Coordinates of C-alpha atoms and ligand atoms in Angstrom, one line a residue:
X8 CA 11.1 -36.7 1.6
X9 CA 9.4 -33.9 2.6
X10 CA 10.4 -30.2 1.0
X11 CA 12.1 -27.9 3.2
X12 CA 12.9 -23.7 2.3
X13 CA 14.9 -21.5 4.4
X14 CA 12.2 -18.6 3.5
X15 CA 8.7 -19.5 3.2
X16 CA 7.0 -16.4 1.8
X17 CA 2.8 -16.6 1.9
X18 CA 1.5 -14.7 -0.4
X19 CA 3.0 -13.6 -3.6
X20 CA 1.5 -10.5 -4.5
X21 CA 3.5 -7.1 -4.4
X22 CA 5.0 -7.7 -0.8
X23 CA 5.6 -11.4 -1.1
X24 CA 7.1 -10.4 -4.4
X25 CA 9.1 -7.2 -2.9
X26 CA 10.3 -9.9 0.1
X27 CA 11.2 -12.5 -2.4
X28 CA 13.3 -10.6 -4.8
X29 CA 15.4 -8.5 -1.9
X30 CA 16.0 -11.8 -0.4
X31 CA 17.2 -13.8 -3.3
X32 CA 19.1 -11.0 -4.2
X33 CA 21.1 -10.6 -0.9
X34 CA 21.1 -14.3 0.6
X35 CA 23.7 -16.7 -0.4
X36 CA 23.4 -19.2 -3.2
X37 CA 21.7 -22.5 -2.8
X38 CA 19.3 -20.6 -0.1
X39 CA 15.7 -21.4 -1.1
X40 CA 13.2 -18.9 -0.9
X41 CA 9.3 -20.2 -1.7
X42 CA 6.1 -18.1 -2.4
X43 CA 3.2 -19.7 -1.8
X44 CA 0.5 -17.9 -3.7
X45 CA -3.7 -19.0 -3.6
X46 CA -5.1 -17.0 -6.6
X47 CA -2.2 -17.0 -9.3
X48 CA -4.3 -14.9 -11.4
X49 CA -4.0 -12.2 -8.7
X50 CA -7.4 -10.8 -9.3
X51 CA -8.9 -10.1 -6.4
X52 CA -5.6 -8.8 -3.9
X53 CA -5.3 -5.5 -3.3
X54 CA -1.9 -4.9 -5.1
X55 CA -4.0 -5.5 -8.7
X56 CA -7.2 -3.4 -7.2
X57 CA -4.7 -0.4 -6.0
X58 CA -5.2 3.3 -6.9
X59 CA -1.4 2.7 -7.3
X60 CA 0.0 6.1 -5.9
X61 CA 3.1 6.8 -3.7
X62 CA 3.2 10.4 -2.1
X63 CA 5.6 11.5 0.8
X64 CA 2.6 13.4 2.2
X65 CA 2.7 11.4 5.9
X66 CA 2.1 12.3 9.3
X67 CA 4.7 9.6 10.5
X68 CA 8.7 10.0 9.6
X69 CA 8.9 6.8 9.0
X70 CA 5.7 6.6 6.7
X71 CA 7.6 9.3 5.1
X72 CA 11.4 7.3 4.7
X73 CA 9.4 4.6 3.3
X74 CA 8.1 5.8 0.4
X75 CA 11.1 8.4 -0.2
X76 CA 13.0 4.7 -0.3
X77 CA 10.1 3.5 -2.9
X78 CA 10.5 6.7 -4.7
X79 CA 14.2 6.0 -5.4
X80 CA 13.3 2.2 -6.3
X81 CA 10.9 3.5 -8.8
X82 CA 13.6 5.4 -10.2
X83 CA 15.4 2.7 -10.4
X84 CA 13.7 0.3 -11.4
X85 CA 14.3 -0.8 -14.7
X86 CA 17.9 -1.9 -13.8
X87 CA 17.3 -3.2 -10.7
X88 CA 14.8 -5.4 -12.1
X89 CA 15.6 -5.8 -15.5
X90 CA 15.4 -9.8 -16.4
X91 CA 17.2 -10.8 -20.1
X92 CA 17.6 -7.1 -20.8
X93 CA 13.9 -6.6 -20.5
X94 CA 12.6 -4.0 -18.0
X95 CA 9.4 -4.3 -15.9
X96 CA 6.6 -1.9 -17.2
X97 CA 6.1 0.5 -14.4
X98 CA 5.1 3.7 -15.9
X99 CA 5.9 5.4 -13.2
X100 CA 4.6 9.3 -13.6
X101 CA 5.8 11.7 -11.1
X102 CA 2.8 13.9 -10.6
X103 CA 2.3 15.2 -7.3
X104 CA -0.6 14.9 -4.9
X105 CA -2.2 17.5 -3.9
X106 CA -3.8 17.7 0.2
X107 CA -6.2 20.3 0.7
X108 CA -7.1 22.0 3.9
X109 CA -10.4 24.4 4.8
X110 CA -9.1 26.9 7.6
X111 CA -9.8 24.1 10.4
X112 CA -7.5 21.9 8.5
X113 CA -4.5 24.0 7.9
X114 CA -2.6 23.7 11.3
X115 CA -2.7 19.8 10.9
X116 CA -1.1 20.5 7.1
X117 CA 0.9 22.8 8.6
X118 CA 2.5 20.2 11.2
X119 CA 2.5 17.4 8.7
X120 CA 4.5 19.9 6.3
X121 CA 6.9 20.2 9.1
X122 CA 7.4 16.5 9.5
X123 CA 7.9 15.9 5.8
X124 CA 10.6 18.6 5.4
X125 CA 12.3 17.2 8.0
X126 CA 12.7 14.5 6.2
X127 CA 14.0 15.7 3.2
X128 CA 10.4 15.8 1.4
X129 CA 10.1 17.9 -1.9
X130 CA 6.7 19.5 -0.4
X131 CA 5.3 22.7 -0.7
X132 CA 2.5 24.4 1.1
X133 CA 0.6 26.5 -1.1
X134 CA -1.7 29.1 0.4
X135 CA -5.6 29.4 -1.1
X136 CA -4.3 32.4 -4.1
X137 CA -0.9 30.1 -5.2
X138 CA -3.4 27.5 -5.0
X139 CA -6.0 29.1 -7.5
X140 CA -3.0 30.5 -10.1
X141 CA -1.7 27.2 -10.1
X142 CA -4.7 25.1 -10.5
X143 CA -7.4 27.4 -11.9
X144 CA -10.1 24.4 -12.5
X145 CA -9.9 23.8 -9.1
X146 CA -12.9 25.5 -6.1
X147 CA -10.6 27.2 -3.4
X148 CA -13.5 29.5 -1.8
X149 CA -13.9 27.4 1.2
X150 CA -9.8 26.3 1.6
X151 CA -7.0 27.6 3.5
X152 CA -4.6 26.4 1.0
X153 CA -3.3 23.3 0.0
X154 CA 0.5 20.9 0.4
X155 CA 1.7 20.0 -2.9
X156 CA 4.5 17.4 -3.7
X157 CA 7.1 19.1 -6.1
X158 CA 9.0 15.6 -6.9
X159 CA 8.9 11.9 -6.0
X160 CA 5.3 11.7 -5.8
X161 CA 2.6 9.9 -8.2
X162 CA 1.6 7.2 -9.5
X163 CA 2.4 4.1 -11.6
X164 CA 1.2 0.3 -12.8
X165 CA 0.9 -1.3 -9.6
X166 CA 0.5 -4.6 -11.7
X167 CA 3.8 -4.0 -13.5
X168 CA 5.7 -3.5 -10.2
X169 CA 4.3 -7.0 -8.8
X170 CA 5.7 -8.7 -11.9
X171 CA 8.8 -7.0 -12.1
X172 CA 9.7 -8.0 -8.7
X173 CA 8.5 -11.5 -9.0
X174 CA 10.1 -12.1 -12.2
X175 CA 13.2 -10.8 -11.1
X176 CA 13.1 -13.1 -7.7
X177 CA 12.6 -15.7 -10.1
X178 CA 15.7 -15.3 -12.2
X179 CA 17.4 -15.1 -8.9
X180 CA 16.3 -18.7 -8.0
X181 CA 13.6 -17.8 -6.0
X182 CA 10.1 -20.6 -6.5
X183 CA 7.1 -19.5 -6.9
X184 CA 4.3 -22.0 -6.5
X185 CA 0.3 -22.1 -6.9
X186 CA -0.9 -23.1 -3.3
X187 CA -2.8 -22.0 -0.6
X188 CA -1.2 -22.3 3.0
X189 CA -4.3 -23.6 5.5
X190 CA -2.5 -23.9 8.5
X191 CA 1.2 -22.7 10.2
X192 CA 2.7 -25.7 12.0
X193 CA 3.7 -24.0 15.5
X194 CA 6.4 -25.8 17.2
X195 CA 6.3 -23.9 21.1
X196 CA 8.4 -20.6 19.7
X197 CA 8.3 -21.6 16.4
X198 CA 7.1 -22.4 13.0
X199 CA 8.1 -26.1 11.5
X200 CA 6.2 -26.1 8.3
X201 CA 3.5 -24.6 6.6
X202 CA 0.1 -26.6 5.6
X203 CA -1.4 -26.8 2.4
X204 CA -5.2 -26.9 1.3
X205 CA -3.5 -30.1 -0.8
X206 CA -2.5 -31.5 1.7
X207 CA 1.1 -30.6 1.3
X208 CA 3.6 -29.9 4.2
X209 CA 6.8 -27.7 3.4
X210 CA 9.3 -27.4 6.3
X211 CA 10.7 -23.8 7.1
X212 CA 13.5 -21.8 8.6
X213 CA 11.6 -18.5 8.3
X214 CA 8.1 -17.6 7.2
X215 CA 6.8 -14.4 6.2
X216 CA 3.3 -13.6 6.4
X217 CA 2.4 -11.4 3.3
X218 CA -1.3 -12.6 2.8
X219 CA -3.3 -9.0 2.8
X220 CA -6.2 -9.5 4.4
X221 CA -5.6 -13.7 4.7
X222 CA -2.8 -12.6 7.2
X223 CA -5.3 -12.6 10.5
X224 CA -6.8 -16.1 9.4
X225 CA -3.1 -17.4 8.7
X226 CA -1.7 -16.0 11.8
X227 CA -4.7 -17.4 14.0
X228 CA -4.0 -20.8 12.6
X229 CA -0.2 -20.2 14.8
X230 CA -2.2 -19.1 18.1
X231 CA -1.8 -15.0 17.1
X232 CA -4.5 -12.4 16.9
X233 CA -3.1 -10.1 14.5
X234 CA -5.9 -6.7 14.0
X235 CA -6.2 -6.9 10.1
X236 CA -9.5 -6.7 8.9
X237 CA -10.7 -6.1 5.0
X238 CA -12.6 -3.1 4.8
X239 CA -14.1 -2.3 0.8
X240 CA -13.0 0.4 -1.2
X241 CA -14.5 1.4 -4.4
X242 CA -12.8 3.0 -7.8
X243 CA -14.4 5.0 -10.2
X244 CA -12.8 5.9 -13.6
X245 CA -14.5 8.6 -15.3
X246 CA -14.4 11.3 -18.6
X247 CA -14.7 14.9 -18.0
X248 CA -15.1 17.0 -20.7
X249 CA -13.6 19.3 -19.3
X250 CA -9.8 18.8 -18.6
X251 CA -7.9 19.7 -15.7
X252 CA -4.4 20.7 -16.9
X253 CA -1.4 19.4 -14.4
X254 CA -4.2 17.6 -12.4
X255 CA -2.2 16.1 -9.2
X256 CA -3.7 13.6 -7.4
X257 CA -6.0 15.5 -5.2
X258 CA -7.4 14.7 -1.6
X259 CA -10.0 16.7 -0.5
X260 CA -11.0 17.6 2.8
X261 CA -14.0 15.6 2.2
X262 CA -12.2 12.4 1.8
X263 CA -12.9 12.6 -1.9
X264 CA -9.7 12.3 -3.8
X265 CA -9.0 12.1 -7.3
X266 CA -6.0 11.8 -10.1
X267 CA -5.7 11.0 -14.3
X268 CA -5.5 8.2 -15.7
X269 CA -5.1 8.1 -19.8
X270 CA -7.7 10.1 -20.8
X271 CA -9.9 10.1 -17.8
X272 CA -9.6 10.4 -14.3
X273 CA -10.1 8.0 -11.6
X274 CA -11.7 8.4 -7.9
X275 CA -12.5 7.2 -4.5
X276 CA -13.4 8.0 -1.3
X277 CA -12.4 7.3 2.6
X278 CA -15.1 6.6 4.2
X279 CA -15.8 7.5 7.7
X280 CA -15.0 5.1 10.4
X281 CA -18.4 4.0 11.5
X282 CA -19.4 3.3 7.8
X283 CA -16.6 1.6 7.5
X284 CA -17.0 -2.2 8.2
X285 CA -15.2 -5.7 8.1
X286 CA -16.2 -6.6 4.9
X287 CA -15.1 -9.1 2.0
X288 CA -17.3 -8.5 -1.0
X289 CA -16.6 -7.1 -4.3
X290 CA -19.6 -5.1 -5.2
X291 CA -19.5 -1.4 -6.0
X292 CA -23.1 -0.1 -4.3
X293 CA -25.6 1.3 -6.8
X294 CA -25.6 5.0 -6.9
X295 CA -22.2 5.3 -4.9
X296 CA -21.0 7.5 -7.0
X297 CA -23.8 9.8 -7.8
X298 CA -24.5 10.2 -4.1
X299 CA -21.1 10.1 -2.5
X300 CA -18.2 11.1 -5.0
X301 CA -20.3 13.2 -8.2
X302 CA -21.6 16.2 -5.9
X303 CA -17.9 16.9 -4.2
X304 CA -16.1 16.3 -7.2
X305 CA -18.3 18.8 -9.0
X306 CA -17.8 21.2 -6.0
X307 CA -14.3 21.3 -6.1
X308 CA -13.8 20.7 -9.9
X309 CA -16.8 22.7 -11.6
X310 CA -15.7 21.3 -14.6
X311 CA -16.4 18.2 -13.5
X312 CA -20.4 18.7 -13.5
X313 CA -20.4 16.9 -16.5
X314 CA -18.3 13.8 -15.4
X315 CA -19.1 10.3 -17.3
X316 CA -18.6 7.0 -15.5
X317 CA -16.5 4.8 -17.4
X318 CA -16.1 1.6 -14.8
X319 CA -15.9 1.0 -11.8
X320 CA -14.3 -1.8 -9.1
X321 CA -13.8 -2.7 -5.7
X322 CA -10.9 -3.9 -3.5
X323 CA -9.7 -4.2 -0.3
X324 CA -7.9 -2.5 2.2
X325 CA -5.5 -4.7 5.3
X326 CA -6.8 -2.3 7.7
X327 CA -5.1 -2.3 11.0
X328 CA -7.5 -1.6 13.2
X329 CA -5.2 -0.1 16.2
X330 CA -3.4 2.4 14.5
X331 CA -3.6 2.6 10.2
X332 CA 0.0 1.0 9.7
X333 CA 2.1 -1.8 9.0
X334 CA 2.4 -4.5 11.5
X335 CA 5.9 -5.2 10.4
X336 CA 8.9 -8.4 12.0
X337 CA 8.4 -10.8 14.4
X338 CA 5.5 -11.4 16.9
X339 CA 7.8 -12.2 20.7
X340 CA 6.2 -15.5 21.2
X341 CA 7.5 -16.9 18.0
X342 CA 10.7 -15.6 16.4
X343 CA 10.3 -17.0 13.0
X344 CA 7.4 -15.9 11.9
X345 CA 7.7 -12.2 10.5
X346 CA 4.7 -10.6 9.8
X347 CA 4.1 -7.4 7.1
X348 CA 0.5 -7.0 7.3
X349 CA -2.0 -4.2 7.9
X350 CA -0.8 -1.3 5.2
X351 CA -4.0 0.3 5.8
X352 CA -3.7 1.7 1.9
X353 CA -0.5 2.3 1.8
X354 CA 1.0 -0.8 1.3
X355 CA 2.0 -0.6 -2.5
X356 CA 4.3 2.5 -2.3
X357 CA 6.0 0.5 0.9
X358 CA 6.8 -2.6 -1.3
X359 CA 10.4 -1.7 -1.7
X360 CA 11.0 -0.8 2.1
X361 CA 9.1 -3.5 3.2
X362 CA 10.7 -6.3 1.3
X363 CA 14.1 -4.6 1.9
X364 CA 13.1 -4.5 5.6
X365 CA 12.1 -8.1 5.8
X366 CA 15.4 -9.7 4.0
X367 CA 17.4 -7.7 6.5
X368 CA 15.2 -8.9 9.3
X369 CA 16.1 -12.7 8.0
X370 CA 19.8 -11.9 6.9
X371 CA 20.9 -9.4 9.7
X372 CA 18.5 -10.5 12.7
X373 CA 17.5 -6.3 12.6
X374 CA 16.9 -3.5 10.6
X375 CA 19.7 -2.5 8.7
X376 CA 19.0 0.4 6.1
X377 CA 15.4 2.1 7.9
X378 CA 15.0 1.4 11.5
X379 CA 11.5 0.7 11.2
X380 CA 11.0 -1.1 15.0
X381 CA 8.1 1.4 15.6
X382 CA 5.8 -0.2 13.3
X383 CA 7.3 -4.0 15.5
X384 CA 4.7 -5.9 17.5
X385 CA 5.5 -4.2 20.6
X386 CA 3.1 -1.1 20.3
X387 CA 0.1 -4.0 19.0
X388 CA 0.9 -5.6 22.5
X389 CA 0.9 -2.6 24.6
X390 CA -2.1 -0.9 22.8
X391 CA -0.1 2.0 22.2
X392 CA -0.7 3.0 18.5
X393 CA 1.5 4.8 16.4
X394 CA -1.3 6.6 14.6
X395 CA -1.0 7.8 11.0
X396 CA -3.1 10.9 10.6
X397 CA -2.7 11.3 6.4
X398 CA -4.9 7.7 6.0
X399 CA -6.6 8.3 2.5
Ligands
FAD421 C1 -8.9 0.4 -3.9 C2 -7.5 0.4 -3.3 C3 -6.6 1.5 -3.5 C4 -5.3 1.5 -3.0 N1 -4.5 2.5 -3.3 C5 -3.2 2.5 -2.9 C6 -2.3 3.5 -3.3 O1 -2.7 4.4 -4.0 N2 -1.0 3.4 -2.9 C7 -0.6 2.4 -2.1 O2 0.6 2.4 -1.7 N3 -1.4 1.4 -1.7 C8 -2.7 1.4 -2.1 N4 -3.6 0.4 -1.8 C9 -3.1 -0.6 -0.8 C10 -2.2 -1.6 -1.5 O3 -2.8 -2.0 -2.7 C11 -1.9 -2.7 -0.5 O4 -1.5 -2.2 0.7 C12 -0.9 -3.6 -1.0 O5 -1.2 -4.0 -2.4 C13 -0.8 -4.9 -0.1 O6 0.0 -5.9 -0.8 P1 0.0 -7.3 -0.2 O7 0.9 -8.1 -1.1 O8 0.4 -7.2 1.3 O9 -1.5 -7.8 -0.2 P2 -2.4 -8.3 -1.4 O10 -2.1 -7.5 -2.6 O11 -3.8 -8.3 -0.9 O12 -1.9 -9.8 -1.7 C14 -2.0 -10.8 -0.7 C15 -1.9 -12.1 -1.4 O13 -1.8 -13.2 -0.5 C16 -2.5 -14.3 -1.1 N5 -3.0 -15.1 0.1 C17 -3.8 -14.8 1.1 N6 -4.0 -15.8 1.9 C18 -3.2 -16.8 1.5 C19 -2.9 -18.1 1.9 N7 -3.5 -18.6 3.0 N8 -2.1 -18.9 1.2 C20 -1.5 -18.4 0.1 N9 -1.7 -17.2 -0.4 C21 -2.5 -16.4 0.3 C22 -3.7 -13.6 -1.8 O14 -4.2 -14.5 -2.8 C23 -3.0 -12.4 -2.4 O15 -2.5 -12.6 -3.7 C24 -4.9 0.4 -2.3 C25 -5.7 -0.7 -2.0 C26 -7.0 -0.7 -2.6 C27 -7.9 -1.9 -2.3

């Protein structure tokens, strides 16, 4: 007999994870929720690679609501999660990020600020003298000011939080199983099963399509053409002498950004979009760092002139190439297949909406707690994007 699961998650890193444990957690029992997961070691997915920072610093509301929502998970977390009395490690630290502006920049910040208070965001814009008594490592010659989060923002173990949510899915009754999915059995508006590279066939009521940048591939498979690509993104952990007291984590009008990390400090930057290609490899480019990120770190920290490379790694991002967010329910042409892909960077601090988003999509049949129908098919279909202007 062949094995059949209500939920059929693909993927099992931190939204497969996120997915599995909301729905184990709300669906009755006896339902059988299944993540499929290729690399069980979870090296090379973008959850493990992450920078692993949340910030409320968006230029959509709902951007916003999301990761206000993870915020209060994070908070949380530890109960929610808590398996036998042990707690996931998050280390969750509540630092702040930090956007700078030059003068050119400042009406965008301004607007985004606007936005974000809306919302009920802890944010502060700080003009370029607050900005220099505050942070007096820190070049302000050339800036307007900057748009600092007072609370709720920062970062944490992105690692930890995948665990936590899988364990806890786990203890719900939720499977998790080694295997990857090859194919998605389309039945005219619907999925039937899911293939596997062993030749395995599981039968489905609902699949969820939380493969990072394996969701296009997976979703072609079904007939769709979801625009995900995997663009690189390279890390940098480094020692500076010199310390930067209350260090935020800091994006720079240059795309440079930076935040601690123990000791040390790590950093990246967003490159622009034409040097920005589909791309699938792991290698960090020799003298990246001494060309792109040393000279405007050492601008705007002077301190960190004397910065010492410690490691370095790549990873990448589920870019959505229409519009830099989530592609998030059900495409029209088949209405059990829900799809969370494209997070464009921003998918770890959207785990907890995400997966709360996706078991109300399967419990409810609609959003429940967020309405987040803006980031739905719909706008993919009609080429209208919903474009996210704080992509880092
Ligand atoms: C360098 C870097 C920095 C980042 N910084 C941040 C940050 O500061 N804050 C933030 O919120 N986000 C950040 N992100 C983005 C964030 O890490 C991702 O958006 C998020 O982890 C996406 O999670 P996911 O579960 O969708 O995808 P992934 O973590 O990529 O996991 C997808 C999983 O699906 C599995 N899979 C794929 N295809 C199949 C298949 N056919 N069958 C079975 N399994 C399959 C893969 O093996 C993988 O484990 C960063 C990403 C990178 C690369």
């Amino acid at each position: 007999m062949r094995d059949t699961f209500d939920v059929v998650i693909v993927g099992g890193a931190v939204i497969g994870s996120a997915a599995a444990f909301f729905l184990a957690e709300a669906l009755p029992r006896g339902a059988r929720v299944l993540v499929l997961e290729a690399d069980p070691s979870y090296a090379h997915c973008a959850t493990t690679r992450s920078l692993a920072s949340i910030r409320h610093q968006f230029s959509t509301p709902e951007n916003v609501r999301m990761s206000m929502f993870g915020t209060e998970f994070l908070r949380q977390a530890g109960a929610r999660l808590e398996v036998d009395g042990a707690a996931p490690l998050i280390g969750f630290v509540e630092a702040g990020y930090l956007f700078l502006a030059t003068p050119a920049g400042w009406p965008v910040l301004q607007r985004n600020h606007a936005v974000q208070r809306a919302e009920g965001a802890a944010v502060a814009l700080l003009g370029r003298e607050a900005l220099a008594s505050r942070f007096p490592w820190l070049a302000t010659a050339d800036l307007a000011g900057g748009s600092l989060g007072l609370a709720g923002e920062g970062w944490l173990d992105a690692h930890g939080l995948m665990q936590g949510f899988q364990r806890k899915a786990r203890a719900l009754g939720a499977q998790v199983r080694a295997g990857r999915v090859t194919a998605l059995q389309r039945e005219g508006s619907r999925i039937g099963a899911v293939r596997l590279a062993d030749g395995g066939v599981v039968d489905c009521g609902v699949v969820i399509n939380a493969a990072g940048t394996g969701a296009a591939a997976l979703a072609r498979t079904a007939g769709i053409e979801l625009p995900v690509q995997a663009r690189k993104r390279c890390v940098f952990h480094f020692r500076s002498p010199e310390p930067a007291p209350d260090c935020p984590l800091v994006i720079d009008p240059s795309g440079l950004y930076f935040r601690p990390e123990g000791a040390g400090f790590l950093c990246g930057v967003a490159p622009p979009e034409e040097e920005d290609p589909e791309c699938t490899d792991f290698e960090v480019p020799p003298a990246w760092f001494e060309e792109r990120l040393w000279p405007a770190l050492a601008q705007r920290v002077p301190g960190f002139e004397a910065a010492r490379v410690l490691s370095s790694w790549a990873g990448h991002y589920d870019v959505n190439t229409l519009d830099h967010n989530v592609i998030l329910g059900a495409h029209p042409a088949i209405g059990n297949l829900l799809f969370a892909n494209g997070f464009s960077g921003h998918g770890l601090q959207q785990s907890p909406a995400v997966g709360r988003a996706l078991m109300e999509l399967v419990v409810h049949g609609g959003f429940r707690s967020l309405d987040l129908a803006a980031f739905g098919w719909l706008r993919v279909l009609q080429n209208r994007p919903l474009r996210e202007l704080n992509v880092v």
